[in-house]
C-alpha positions as protocol buffer text, in pm:
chain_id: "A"
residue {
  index: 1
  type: UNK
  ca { x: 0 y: 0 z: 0 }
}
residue {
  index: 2
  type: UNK
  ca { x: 273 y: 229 z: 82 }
}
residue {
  index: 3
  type: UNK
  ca { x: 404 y: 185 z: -276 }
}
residue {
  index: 4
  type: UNK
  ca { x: 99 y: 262 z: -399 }
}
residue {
  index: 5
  type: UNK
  ca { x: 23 y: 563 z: -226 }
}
residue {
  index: 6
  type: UNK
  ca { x: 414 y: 723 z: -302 }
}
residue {
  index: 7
  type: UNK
  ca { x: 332 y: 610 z: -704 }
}
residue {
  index: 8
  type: UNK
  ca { x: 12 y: 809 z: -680 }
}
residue {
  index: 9
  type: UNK
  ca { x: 183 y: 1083 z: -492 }
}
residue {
  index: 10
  type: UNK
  ca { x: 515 y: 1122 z: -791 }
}
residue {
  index: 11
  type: UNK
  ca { x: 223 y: 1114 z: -1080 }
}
residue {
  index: 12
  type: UNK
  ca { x: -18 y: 1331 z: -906 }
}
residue {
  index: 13
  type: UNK
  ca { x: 350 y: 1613 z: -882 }
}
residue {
  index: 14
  type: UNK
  ca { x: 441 y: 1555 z: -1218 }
}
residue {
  index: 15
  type: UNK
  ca { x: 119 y: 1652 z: -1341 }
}
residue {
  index: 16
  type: UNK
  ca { x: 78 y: 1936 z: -1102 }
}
residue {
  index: 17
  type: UNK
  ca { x: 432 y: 2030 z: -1248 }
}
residue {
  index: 18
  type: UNK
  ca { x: 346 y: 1971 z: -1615 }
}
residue {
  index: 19
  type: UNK
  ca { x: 25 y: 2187 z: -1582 }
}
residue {
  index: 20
  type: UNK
  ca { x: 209 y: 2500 z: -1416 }
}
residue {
  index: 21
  type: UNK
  ca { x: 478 y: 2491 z: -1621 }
}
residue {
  index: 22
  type: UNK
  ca { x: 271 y: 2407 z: -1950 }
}
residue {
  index: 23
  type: UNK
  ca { x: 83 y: 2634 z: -1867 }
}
residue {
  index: 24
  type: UNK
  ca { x: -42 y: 2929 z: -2143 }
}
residue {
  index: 25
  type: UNK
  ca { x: -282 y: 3109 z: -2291 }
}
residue {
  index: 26
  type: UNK
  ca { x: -564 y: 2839 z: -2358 }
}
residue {
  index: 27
  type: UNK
  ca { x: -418 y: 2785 z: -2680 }
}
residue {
  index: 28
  type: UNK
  ca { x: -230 y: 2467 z: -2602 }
}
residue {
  index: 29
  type: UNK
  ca { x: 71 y: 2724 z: -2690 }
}
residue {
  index: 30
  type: UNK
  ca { x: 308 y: 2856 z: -2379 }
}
residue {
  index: 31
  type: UNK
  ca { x: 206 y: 3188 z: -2208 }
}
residue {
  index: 32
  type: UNK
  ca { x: 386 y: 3516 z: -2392 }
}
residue {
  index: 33
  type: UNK
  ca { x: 404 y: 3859 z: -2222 }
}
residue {
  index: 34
  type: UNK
  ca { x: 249 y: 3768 z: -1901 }
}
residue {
  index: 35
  type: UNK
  ca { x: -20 y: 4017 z: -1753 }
}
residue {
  index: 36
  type: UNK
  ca { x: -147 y: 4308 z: -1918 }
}
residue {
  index: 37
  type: UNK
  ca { x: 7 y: 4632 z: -1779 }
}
residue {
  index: 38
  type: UNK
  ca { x: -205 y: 4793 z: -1542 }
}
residue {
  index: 39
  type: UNK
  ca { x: -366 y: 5185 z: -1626 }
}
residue {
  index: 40
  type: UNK
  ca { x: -114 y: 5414 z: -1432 }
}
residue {
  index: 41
  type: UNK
  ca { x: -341 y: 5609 z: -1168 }
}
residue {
  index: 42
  type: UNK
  ca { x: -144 y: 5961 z: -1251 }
}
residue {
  index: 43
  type: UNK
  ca { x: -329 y: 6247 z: -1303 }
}
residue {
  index: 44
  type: UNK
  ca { x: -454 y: 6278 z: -1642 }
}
residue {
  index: 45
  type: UNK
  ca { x: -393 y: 6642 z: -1636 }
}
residue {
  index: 46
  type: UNK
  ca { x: -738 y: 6854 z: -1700 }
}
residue {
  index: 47
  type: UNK
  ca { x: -580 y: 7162 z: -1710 }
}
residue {
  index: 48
  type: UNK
  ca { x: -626 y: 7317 z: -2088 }
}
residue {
  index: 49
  type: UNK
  ca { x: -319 y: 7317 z: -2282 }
}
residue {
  index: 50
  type: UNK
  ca { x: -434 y: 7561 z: -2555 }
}
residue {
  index: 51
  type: UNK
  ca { x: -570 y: 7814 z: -2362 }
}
residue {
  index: 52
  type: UNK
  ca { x: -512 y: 7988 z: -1995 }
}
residue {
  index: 53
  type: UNK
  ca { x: -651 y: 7821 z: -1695 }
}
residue {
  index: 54
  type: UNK
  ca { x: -954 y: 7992 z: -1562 }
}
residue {
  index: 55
  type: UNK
  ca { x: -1121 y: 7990 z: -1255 }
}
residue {
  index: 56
  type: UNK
  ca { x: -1366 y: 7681 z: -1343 }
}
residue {
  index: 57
  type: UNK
  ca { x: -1086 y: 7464 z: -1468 }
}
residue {
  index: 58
  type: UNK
  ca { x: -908 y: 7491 z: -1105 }
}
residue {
  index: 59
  type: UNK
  ca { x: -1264 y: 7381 z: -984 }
}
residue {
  index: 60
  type: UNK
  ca { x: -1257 y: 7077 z: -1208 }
}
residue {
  index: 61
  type: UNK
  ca { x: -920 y: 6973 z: -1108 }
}
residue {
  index: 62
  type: UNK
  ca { x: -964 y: 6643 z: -891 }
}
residue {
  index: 63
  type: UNK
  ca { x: -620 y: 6475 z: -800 }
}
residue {
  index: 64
  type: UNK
  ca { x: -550 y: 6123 z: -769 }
}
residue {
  index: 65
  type: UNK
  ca { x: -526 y: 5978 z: -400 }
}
residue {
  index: 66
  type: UNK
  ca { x: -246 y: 5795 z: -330 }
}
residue {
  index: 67
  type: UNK
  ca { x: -229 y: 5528 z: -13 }
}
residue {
  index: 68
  type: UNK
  ca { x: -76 y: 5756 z: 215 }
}
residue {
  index: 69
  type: UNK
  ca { x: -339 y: 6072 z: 44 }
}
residue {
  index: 70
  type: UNK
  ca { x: -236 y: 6248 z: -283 }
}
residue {
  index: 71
  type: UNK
  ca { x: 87 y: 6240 z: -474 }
}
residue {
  index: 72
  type: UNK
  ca { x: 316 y: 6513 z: -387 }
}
residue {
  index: 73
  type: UNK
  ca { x: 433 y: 6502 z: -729 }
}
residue {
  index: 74
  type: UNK
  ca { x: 154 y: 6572 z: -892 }
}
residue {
  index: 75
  type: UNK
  ca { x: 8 y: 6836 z: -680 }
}
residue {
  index: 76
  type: UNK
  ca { x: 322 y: 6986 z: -715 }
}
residue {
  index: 77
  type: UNK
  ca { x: 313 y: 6988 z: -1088 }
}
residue {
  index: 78
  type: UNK
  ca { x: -95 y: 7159 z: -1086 }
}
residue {
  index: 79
  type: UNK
  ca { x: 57 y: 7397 z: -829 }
}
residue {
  index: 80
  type: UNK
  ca { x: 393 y: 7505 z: -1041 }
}
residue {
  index: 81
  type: UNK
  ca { x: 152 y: 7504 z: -1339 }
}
residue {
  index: 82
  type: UNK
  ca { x: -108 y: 7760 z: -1173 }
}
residue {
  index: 83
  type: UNK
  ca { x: 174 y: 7952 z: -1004 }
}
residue {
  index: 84
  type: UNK
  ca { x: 327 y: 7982 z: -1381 }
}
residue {
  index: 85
  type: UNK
  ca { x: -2 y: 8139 z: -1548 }
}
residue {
  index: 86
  type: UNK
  ca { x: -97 y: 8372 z: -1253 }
}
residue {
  index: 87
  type: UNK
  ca { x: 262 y: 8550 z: -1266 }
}
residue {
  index: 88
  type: UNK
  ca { x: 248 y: 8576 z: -1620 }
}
residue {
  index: 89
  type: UNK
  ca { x: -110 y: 8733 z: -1566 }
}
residue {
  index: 90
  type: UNK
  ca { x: 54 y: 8961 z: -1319 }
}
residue {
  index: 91
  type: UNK
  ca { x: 341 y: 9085 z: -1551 }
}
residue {
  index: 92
  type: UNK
  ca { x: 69 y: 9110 z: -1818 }
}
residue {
  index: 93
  type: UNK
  ca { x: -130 y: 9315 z: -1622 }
}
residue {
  index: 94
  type: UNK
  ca { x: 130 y: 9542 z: -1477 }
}
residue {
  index: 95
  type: UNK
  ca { x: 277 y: 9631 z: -1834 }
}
residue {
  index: 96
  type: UNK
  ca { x: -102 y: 9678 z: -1964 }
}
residue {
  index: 97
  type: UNK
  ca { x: -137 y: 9950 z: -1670 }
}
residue {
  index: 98
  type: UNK
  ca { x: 187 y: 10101 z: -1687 }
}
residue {
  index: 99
  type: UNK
  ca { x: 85 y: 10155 z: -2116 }
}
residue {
  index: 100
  type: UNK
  ca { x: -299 y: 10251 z: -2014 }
}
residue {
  index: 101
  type: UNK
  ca { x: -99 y: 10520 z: -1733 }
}
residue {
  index: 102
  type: UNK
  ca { x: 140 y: 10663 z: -2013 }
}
residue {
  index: 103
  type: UNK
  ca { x: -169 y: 10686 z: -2255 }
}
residue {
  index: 104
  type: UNK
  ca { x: -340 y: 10890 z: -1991 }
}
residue {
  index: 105
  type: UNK
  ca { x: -92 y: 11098 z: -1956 }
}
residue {
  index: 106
  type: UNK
  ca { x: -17 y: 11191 z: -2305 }
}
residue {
  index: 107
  type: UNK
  ca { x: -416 y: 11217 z: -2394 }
}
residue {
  index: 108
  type: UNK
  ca { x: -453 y: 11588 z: -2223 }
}
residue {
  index: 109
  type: UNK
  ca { x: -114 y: 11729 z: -2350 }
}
residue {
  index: 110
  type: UNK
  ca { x: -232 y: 11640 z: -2701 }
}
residue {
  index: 111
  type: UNK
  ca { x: -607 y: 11790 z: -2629 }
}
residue {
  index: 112
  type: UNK
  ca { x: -393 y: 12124 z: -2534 }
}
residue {
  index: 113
  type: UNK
  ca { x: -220 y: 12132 z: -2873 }
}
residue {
  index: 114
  type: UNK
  ca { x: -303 y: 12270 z: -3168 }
}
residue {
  index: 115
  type: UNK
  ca { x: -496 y: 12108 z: -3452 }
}
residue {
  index: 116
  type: UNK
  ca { x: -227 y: 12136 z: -3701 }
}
residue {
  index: 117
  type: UNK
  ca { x: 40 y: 11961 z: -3527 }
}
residue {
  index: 118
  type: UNK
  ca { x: -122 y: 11684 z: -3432 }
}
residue {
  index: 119
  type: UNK
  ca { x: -118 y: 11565 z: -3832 }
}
């Protein structure tokens, strides 16, 4: 019996061995590539490219949570991103004002001059 039983116990590994390593994709061929990649969880960044943010794309924005809470990295990047487009808006805005003051200024000199020097 004890034959028996370590017989049945070698046959019953082998095939437990053939089957593993034989193993594929259910096309009696061998397995190729293994498992599909998995969909990174980054941040598929809603922020317009073409355009400048605006006030309802920073509402829209909803960054990924990581195990320990969100990704540094990519809050980072929205923040840099937003911090980018609102200094340019300042510097825009600043040299718009500064050309709107110096228009100003030269609008009542030229009101005080004579018609035929202005042409």
């Amino acid at each position: 019996m004890f034959w028996f039983l370590m017989a049945a116990m070698v046959v019953v590994i082998a095939a437990v061995t053939l089957a593993v390593l034989g193993s594929g994709d259910g096309s009696g061929g061998s397995a190729t590539g293994g498992l599909a990649d998995a969909e990174p969880d980054r941040l598929a960044d809603p922020l317009p490219v073409d355009r400048p943010v605006g006030p309802a794309d920073v509402v829209k924005v909803r960054l990924p949570v990581a195990p320990r809470g969100y990704r540094m990295a990519e809050v980072d990047d929205v923040l840099d991103r937003l911090a980018a487009e609102l200094a340019e808006r300042d510097a825009r805005i600043t040299e718009l004002e500064t050309a709107l003051a110096g228009a100003q200024a030269m609008a009542p000199a030229q009101k005080e001059a004579p018609p035929s020097e202005q042409e």
